[in-house]
Amino acid sequence: MSDEAETSVQFSEREALRFHSEGRPGKIEIIASKPLTTQRDLSLAYSPGVAVPVQAIADDPATAYDYTAKGNLVAVISNGTAILGMGNLGALASKPVMEGKAVLFKRFADVDAIDIELKTEDVDRIIDAVELMEPSFGGINLEDIKAPECFIIEQTLRERMNIPVFHDDQHGTAIIVAAGLINACLLTNRKLGDIRVVVNGAGAAAIACTELIKAMGVRNNNVLMCDRTGVITPDRDGINQWQSAHATATDAKTLTQALVGADVFLGLSAAGALKPEMVKDMAPSPIIFAMANPEPEIRPELAKAARPDCIIATGRSDYPNQVNNVLGFPFIFRGALDVRATGIDDSMKIAAAQAIAELARDRVPEEVAAAYGVRHVFGPEYIIPAPFDPRLMEVVSMAVARAAMDAGLATKPIADMEAYRQSLRARLNPTTSVLSLAYEGARAHPKRVLFAEGEEEVVLRAAIAFREGGYGTPVLVGRDDVHDRLRALGVEDPSVYEVHNSRNSPLVPRMVEFLYARLQRRGYLRRDVERMINQDRNIFGSALLQLGEADAMITGITRTWAVSMREVKRVIDAEAGRTPFGVHVLVGQSHTVFIADTTVNERPTAEQLADFAEQTAAVARRMGHEPRVAFLSYSTFGNPKGAFLDNIRDAVSVLDGRDVGFEYEGEMPPDVALNPKQMANYPFARLSGPANVLIMPGLQSAHIAAKLLRELGGEAVIGPMLLGMEKPVQIAPMTSTASELVTLAVLAAGGIAR
């Protein structure tokens, strides 16, 4: 089982520490949701204005959900006694994990979460501390607390508190397992009431899985639970009350004996615990959940070799059917918070499991498949949805909300479920899912990406991350000391990195011939070409790309964008029929804006502006958005008239003559394009909502706007992405981080930026 990391992604200790320390240390920050610019703002936010909601809440405590962030705020609480399978490392050591959990809440379900680490192993003190926090939070997520203490803590808090309390290590895993089990039984023509289950492991997650599947219909005497000693039976000594609740009378004493004829193996134990010969003794079409991390109880290939008819799931992302808690907990809390539930009961967990199972069986809509790359088909290799399926937000959250209302746990029932569905869709930005899937796609179809500035530390760190992440093969351009630089960055065997040096590359003669043939009628002598190949890394790298030594190229760290572009264009042409241009992508929590052309064309013609609109709209669609294009200007539909507006107006006319299939309008300033209140003043405008593709009138305004937004906007910025070249080339800003370079490399190799 997994929710904190994708187990197939590799990285160095140095990279992990740098990720957590660069810039603002840690992974979370607090951002005010109201303007705090003027004295009046501060007076409203604090004294004396804050006295009004204070009194309102004192008069009616339920209004705390209306006037504070309580209703969307979850506490992620741990004492660090069971950290990610690493054991009891203490409360402080658990903080990076709890911050990570908070990030997942925000990323997947737009739930604000705060990590709280408690420096005690005293159960009563933990219970008292958490109980006292009830006024602050809408829900409590317990995490990485060892058994059996976690059972006592959760049960007591559920009884004492009037908000959802959920131990994800137990119930999150159980819900995903239950979803997979529903579908595996469906595929093998089994009923839950008839199956025989062997649970290997007797910790928190194992007990939670056992309790949930029993609540769903698996019969008590059909479940055998095993620990390191063997099968847990009523006459066993040394077991706790939670384990003894699942003791079953049987003649079987060992795991091997228990598995004879068993339909299902639920592994929450240790690597290698399930042997191929044990799998052979199971019932026909055995169902195996091998969830030990990072190494499962049995590898899928070994299980399949022993029993080709088996269905197997693991906690790993590099195999089908990943049991990943992130499929559940963000959306369970989302649904519970949205109806202001007083708790999370079995009916809500079962509803979540059924919703997840149904999603795996549903046909993926074409628009979702195209935007997100979700193309799985229900079957033995796909009984659990992909973690980044964007439909999880609505289907699981809605199922949990409905179940809470049916159980009488909702203090604010939802009257209009369709409106609720739309609100859930609006909470998240499709771009984040597409980017996640782009990374998954890169791992599935790795490419060779050329890093042209292979002597720079930030580039080398990007290359290391690209390779160790499994996204493809980095091809480095640099001098003789590149391998030494890699070793200094912690690479144990730098020789595995491919390095091309123009001083000794056997490809140089071919490059010279190619480039001289290309440039000889443009005023270049052969020795000019030889000098460029030998001395200019961008020329050399571009020539390598042209010769087929890589699938894409990244450069830009050591030279300005314009200089790098000029060098690249000496070797690589624009794609036939296209004008190269640049797109900056601004990514917020719930929105994305594409701005073009921000890098190449100083005074684009109307035809070029129309082309940029079409091609940027295509990028927007590939990143999960229905494009709404605005041609920007200082003029609003002719007011003021202006002397330099013809190209913008004519671009709209050009699109009028094309069957483009997206909304567009212009000319207009940014406030009309982006602010619905301003747009309402122009009822004839053809945009159904705020624009998300902004076509700029010229390079000066575009470049200035993009740079200002990067420095002042407070949102993530991707790019500029270079579109329209005959080869995938991306020129990064000189200030790019290693992570930004990797993103550009993945987008270039995957064809999203093209």
PDB file of N, CA, C and O in Angstrom, residues 620-662:
ATOM      1  N   ALA A 620      -3.741  23.560 -24.641  1.00  0.00           N
ATOM      2  CA  ALA A 620      -4.678  23.614 -23.512  1.00  0.00           C
ATOM      3  C   ALA A 620      -5.510  22.339 -23.441  1.00  0.00           C
ATOM      4  O   ALA A 620      -5.719  21.782 -22.356  1.00  0.00           O
ATOM      5  N   ARG A 621      -5.965  21.870 -24.585  1.00  0.00           N
ATOM      6  CA  ARG A 621      -6.760  20.633 -24.599  1.00  0.00           C
ATOM      7  C   ARG A 621      -5.908  19.448 -24.147  1.00  0.00           C
ATOM      8  O   ARG A 621      -6.384  18.570 -23.412  1.00  0.00           O
ATOM      9  N   ARG A 622      -4.661  19.396 -24.600  1.00  0.00           N
ATOM     10  CA  ARG A 622      -3.794  18.291 -24.192  1.00  0.00           C
ATOM     11  C   ARG A 622      -3.519  18.332 -22.695  1.00  0.00           C
ATOM     12  O   ARG A 622      -3.152  17.314 -22.107  1.00  0.00           O
ATOM     13  N   MET A 623      -3.706  19.502 -22.091  1.00  0.00           N
ATOM     14  CA  MET A 623      -3.492  19.627 -20.653  1.00  0.00           C
ATOM     15  C   MET A 623      -4.809  19.655 -19.886  1.00  0.00           C
ATOM     16  O   MET A 623      -4.865  20.088 -18.735  1.00  0.00           O
ATOM     17  N   GLY A 624      -5.877  19.192 -20.528  1.00  0.00           N
ATOM     18  CA  GLY A 624      -7.110  18.950 -19.804  1.00  0.00           C
ATOM     19  C   GLY A 624      -8.113  20.072 -19.765  1.00  0.00           C
ATOM     20  O   GLY A 624      -9.074  20.009 -18.993  1.00  0.00           O
ATOM     21  N   HIS A 625      -7.957  21.102 -20.590  1.00  0.00           N
ATOM     22  CA  HIS A 625      -8.826  22.273 -20.519  1.00  0.00           C
ATOM     23  C   HIS A 625      -9.602  22.467 -21.818  1.00  0.00           C
ATOM     24  O   HIS A 625      -9.079  22.228 -22.907  1.00  0.00           O
ATOM     25  N   GLU A 626     -10.834  22.932 -21.687  1.00  0.00           N
ATOM     26  CA  GLU A 626     -11.601  23.367 -22.839  1.00  0.00           C
ATOM     27  C   GLU A 626     -11.215  24.816 -23.101  1.00  0.00           C
ATOM     28  O   GLU A 626     -11.502  25.699 -22.275  1.00  0.00           O
ATOM     29  N   PRO A 627     -10.552  25.103 -24.216  1.00  0.00           N
ATOM     30  CA  PRO A 627      -9.988  26.442 -24.405  1.00  0.00           C
ATOM     31  C   PRO A 627     -11.052  27.509 -24.631  1.00  0.00           C
ATOM     32  O   PRO A 627     -12.037  27.300 -25.342  1.00  0.00           O
ATOM     33  N   ARG A 628     -10.828  28.660 -24.002  1.00  0.00           N
ATOM     34  CA  ARG A 628     -11.578  29.889 -24.258  1.00  0.00           C
ATOM     35  C   ARG A 628     -10.534  30.971 -24.517  1.00  0.00           C
ATOM     36  O   ARG A 628      -9.805  31.373 -23.610  1.00  0.00           O
ATOM     37  N   VAL A 629     -10.465  31.428 -25.764  1.00  0.00           N
ATOM     38  CA  VAL A 629      -9.371  32.274 -26.229  1.00  0.00           C
ATOM     39  C   VAL A 629      -9.788  33.738 -26.210  1.00  0.00           C
ATOM     40  O   VAL A 629     -10.857  34.094 -26.730  1.00  0.00           O
ATOM     41  N   ALA A 630      -8.928  34.573 -25.645  1.00  0.00           N
ATOM     42  CA  ALA A 630      -9.124  36.023 -25.698  1.00  0.00           C
ATOM     43  C   ALA A 630      -7.925  36.657 -26.384  1.00  0.00           C
ATOM     44  O   ALA A 630      -6.774  36.405 -26.003  1.00  0.00           O
ATOM     45  N   PHE A 631      -8.193  37.497 -27.392  1.00  0.00           N
ATOM     46  CA  PHE A 631      -7.148  38.291 -28.030  1.00  0.00           C
ATOM     47  C   PHE A 631      -7.057  39.601 -27.246  1.00  0.00           C
ATOM     48  O   PHE A 631      -8.006  40.400 -27.239  1.00  0.00           O
ATOM     49  N   LEU A 632      -5.931  39.805 -26.589  1.00  0.00           N
ATOM     50  CA  LEU A 632      -5.810  40.909 -25.646  1.00  0.00           C
ATOM     51  C   LEU A 632      -5.352  42.199 -26.306  1.00  0.00           C
ATOM     52  O   LEU A 632      -4.621  42.198 -27.296  1.00  0.00           O
ATOM     53  N   SER A 633      -5.779  43.302 -25.672  1.00  0.00           N
ATOM     54  CA  SER A 633      -5.456  44.639 -26.160  1.00  0.00           C
ATOM     55  C   SER A 633      -5.733  45.620 -25.037  1.00  0.00           C
ATOM     56  O   SER A 633      -6.311  45.268 -24.006  1.00  0.00           O
ATOM     57  N   TYR A 634      -5.325  46.886 -25.236  1.00  0.00           N
ATOM     58  CA  TYR A 634      -5.761  47.939 -24.326  1.00  0.00           C
ATOM     59  C   TYR A 634      -7.147  48.431 -24.691  1.00  0.00           C
ATOM     60  O   TYR A 634      -7.797  49.153 -23.946  1.00  0.00           O
ATOM     61  N   SER A 635      -7.632  48.039 -25.866  1.00  0.00           N
ATOM     62  CA  SER A 635      -8.925  48.477 -26.373  1.00  0.00           C
ATOM     63  C   SER A 635      -9.979  47.412 -26.098  1.00  0.00           C
ATOM     64  O   SER A 635      -9.706  46.213 -26.190  1.00  0.00           O
ATOM     65  N   THR A 636     -11.181  47.864 -25.755  1.00  0.00           N
ATOM     66  CA  THR A 636     -12.294  46.950 -25.510  1.00  0.00           C
ATOM     67  C   THR A 636     -13.305  47.090 -26.625  1.00  0.00           C
ATOM     68  O   THR A 636     -14.094  48.044 -26.657  1.00  0.00           O
ATOM     69  N   PHE A 637     -13.273  46.162 -27.569  1.00  0.00           N
ATOM     70  CA  PHE A 637     -14.214  46.162 -28.686  1.00  0.00           C
ATOM     71  C   PHE A 637     -14.327  47.552 -29.330  1.00  0.00           C
ATOM     72  O   PHE A 637     -15.418  48.096 -29.498  1.00  0.00           O
ATOM     73  N   GLY A 638     -13.160  48.145 -29.625  1.00  0.00           N
ATOM     74  CA  GLY A 638     -13.157  49.416 -30.355  1.00  0.00           C
ATOM     75  C   GLY A 638     -13.084  50.665 -29.509  1.00  0.00           C
ATOM     76  O   GLY A 638     -13.125  51.773 -30.062  1.00  0.00           O
ATOM     77  N   ASN A 639     -12.952  50.519 -28.192  1.00  0.00           N
ATOM     78  CA  ASN A 639     -12.887  51.701 -27.330  1.00  0.00           C
ATOM     79  C   ASN A 639     -11.676  51.602 -26.403  1.00  0.00           C
ATOM     80  O   ASN A 639     -11.635  50.734 -25.520  1.00  0.00           O
ATOM     81  N   PRO A 640     -10.659  52.492 -26.565  1.00  0.00           N
ATOM     82  CA  PRO A 640     -10.541  53.497 -27.632  1.00  0.00           C
ATOM     83  C   PRO A 640     -10.179  52.835 -28.970  1.00  0.00           C
ATOM     84  O   PRO A 640      -9.787  51.672 -29.002  1.00  0.00           O
ATOM     85  N   LYS A 641     -10.291  53.621 -30.029  1.00  0.00           N
ATOM     86  CA  LYS A 641     -10.121  53.043 -31.362  1.00  0.00           C
ATOM     87  C   LYS A 641      -8.703  52.548 -31.582  1.00  0.00           C
ATOM     88  O   LYS A 641      -8.484  51.452 -32.080  1.00  0.00           O
ATOM     89  N   GLY A 642      -7.691  53.349 -31.241  1.00  0.00           N
ATOM     90  CA  GLY A 642      -6.313  52.911 -31.349  1.00  0.00           C
ATOM     91  C   GLY A 642      -5.795  52.849 -32.765  1.00  0.00           C
ATOM     92  O   GLY A 642      -6.557  52.736 -33.726  1.00  0.00           O
ATOM     93  N   ALA A 643      -4.470  52.906 -32.878  1.00  0.00           N
ATOM     94  CA  ALA A 643      -3.832  52.915 -34.194  1.00  0.00           C
ATOM     95  C   ALA A 643      -3.159  51.590 -34.534  1.00  0.00           C
ATOM     96  O   ALA A 643      -2.702  51.396 -35.657  1.00  0.00           O
ATOM     97  N   PHE A 644      -3.076  50.647 -33.554  1.00  0.00           N
ATOM     98  CA  PHE A 644      -2.332  49.409 -33.788  1.00  0.00           C
ATOM     99  C   PHE A 644      -3.186  48.186 -33.430  1.00  0.00           C
ATOM    100  O   PHE A 644      -2.716  47.256 -32.790  1.00  0.00           O
ATOM    101  N   LEU A 645      -4.432  48.213 -33.825  1.00  0.00           N
ATOM    102  CA  LEU A 645      -5.355  47.147 -33.451  1.00  0.00           C
ATOM    103  C   LEU A 645      -5.767  46.256 -34.607  1.00  0.00           C
ATOM    104  O   LEU A 645      -6.451  45.247 -34.407  1.00  0.00           O
ATOM    105  N   ASP A 646      -5.360  46.618 -35.817  1.00  0.00           N
ATOM    106  CA  ASP A 646      -5.852  45.886 -36.979  1.00  0.00           C
ATOM    107  C   ASP A 646      -5.486  44.409 -36.925  1.00  0.00           C
ATOM    108  O   ASP A 646      -6.299  43.533 -37.271  1.00  0.00           O
ATOM    109  N   ASN A 647      -4.244  44.104 -36.510  1.00  0.00           N
ATOM    110  CA  ASN A 647      -3.837  42.692 -36.521  1.00  0.00           C
ATOM    111  C   ASN A 647      -4.670  41.873 -35.531  1.00  0.00           C
ATOM    112  O   ASN A 647      -4.998  40.709 -35.784  1.00  0.00           O
ATOM    113  N   ILE A 648      -5.050  42.475 -34.400  1.00  0.00           N
ATOM    114  CA  ILE A 648      -5.848  41.749 -33.412  1.00  0.00           C
ATOM    115  C   ILE A 648      -7.255  41.514 -33.945  1.00  0.00           C
ATOM    116  O   ILE A 648      -7.783  40.400 -33.905  1.00  0.00           O
ATOM    117  N   ARG A 649      -7.874  42.588 -34.453  1.00  0.00           N
ATOM    118  CA  ARG A 649      -9.229  42.444 -34.988  1.00  0.00           C
ATOM    119  C   ARG A 649      -9.256  41.494 -36.183  1.00  0.00           C
ATOM    120  O   ARG A 649     -10.179  40.676 -36.328  1.00  0.00           O
ATOM    121  N   ASP A 650      -8.240  41.609 -37.026  1.00  0.00           N
ATOM    122  CA  ASP A 650      -8.200  40.743 -38.197  1.00  0.00           C
ATOM    123  C   ASP A 650      -7.978  39.278 -37.804  1.00  0.00           C
ATOM    124  O   ASP A 650      -8.455  38.364 -38.492  1.00  0.00           O
ATOM    125  N   ALA A 651      -7.261  39.049 -36.703  1.00  0.00           N
ATOM    126  CA  ALA A 651      -7.051  37.669 -36.244  1.00  0.00           C
ATOM    127  C   ALA A 651      -8.377  37.026 -35.863  1.00  0.00           C
ATOM    128  O   ALA A 651      -8.619  35.842 -36.149  1.00  0.00           O
ATOM    129  N   VAL A 652      -9.258  37.803 -35.226  1.00  0.00           N
ATOM    130  CA  VAL A 652     -10.589  37.290 -34.898  1.00  0.00           C
ATOM    131  C   VAL A 652     -11.338  36.951 -36.182  1.00  0.00           C
ATOM    132  O   VAL A 652     -11.995  35.897 -36.282  1.00  0.00           O
ATOM    133  N   SER A 653     -11.216  37.815 -37.179  1.00  0.00           N
ATOM    134  CA  SER A 653     -11.876  37.558 -38.458  1.00  0.00           C
ATOM    135  C   SER A 653     -11.311  36.315 -39.132  1.00  0.00           C
ATOM    136  O   SER A 653     -12.054  35.547 -39.762  1.00  0.00           O
ATOM    137  N   VAL A 654      -9.988  36.114 -39.006  1.00  0.00           N
ATOM    138  CA  VAL A 654      -9.380  34.915 -39.596  1.00  0.00           C
ATOM    139  C   VAL A 654      -9.988  33.664 -38.973  1.00  0.00           C
ATOM    140  O   VAL A 654     -10.335  32.700 -39.667  1.00  0.00           O
ATOM    141  N   LEU A 655     -10.117  33.655 -37.639  1.00  0.00           N
ATOM    142  CA  LEU A 655     -10.707  32.488 -36.983  1.00  0.00           C
ATOM    143  C   LEU A 655     -12.170  32.315 -37.360  1.00  0.00           C
ATOM    144  O   LEU A 655     -12.681  31.186 -37.393  1.00  0.00           O
ATOM    145  N   ASP A 656     -12.851  33.429 -37.633  1.00  0.00           N
ATOM    146  CA  ASP A 656     -14.244  33.319 -38.079  1.00  0.00           C
ATOM    147  C   ASP A 656     -14.359  32.478 -39.351  1.00  0.00           C
ATOM    148  O   ASP A 656     -15.386  31.839 -39.591  1.00  0.00           O
ATOM    149  N   GLY A 657     -13.297  32.500 -40.152  1.00  0.00           N
ATOM    150  CA  GLY A 657     -13.313  31.741 -41.395  1.00  0.00           C
ATOM    151  C   GLY A 657     -12.779  30.334 -41.265  1.00  0.00           C
ATOM    152  O   GLY A 657     -12.678  29.615 -42.255  1.00  0.00           O
ATOM    153  N   ARG A 658     -12.428  29.924 -40.055  1.00  0.00           N
ATOM    154  CA  ARG A 658     -11.914  28.576 -39.824  1.00  0.00           C
ATOM    155  C   ARG A 658     -12.881  27.818 -38.905  1.00  0.00           C
ATOM    156  O   ARG A 658     -13.534  28.405 -38.053  1.00  0.00           O
ATOM    157  N   ASP A 659     -12.920  26.532 -39.046  1.00  0.00           N
ATOM    158  CA  ASP A 659     -13.744  25.697 -38.173  1.00  0.00           C
ATOM    159  C   ASP A 659     -12.873  25.236 -37.015  1.00  0.00           C
ATOM    160  O   ASP A 659     -12.334  24.126 -37.011  1.00  0.00           O
ATOM    161  N   VAL A 660     -12.711  26.104 -35.998  1.00  0.00           N
ATOM    162  CA  VAL A 660     -11.709  25.853 -34.969  1.00  0.00           C
ATOM    163  C   VAL A 660     -12.226  25.028 -33.801  1.00  0.00           C
ATOM    164  O   VAL A 660     -11.450  24.408 -33.081  1.00  0.00           O
ATOM    165  N   GLY A 661     -13.519  25.053 -33.501  1.00  0.00           N
ATOM    166  CA  GLY A 661     -14.050  24.202 -32.446  1.00  0.00           C
ATOM    167  C   GLY A 661     -13.770  24.668 -31.040  1.00  0.00           C
ATOM    168  O   GLY A 661     -13.795  23.855 -30.101  1.00  0.00           O
ATOM    169  N   PHE A 662     -13.477  25.938 -30.836  1.00  0.00           N
ATOM    170  CA  PHE A 662     -13.329  26.476 -29.482  1.00  0.00           C
ATOM    171  C   PHE A 662     -13.830  27.912 -29.472  1.00  0.00           C
ATOM    172  O   PHE A 662     -13.971  28.554 -30.513  1.00  0.00           O
TER     173      PHE A 662
END
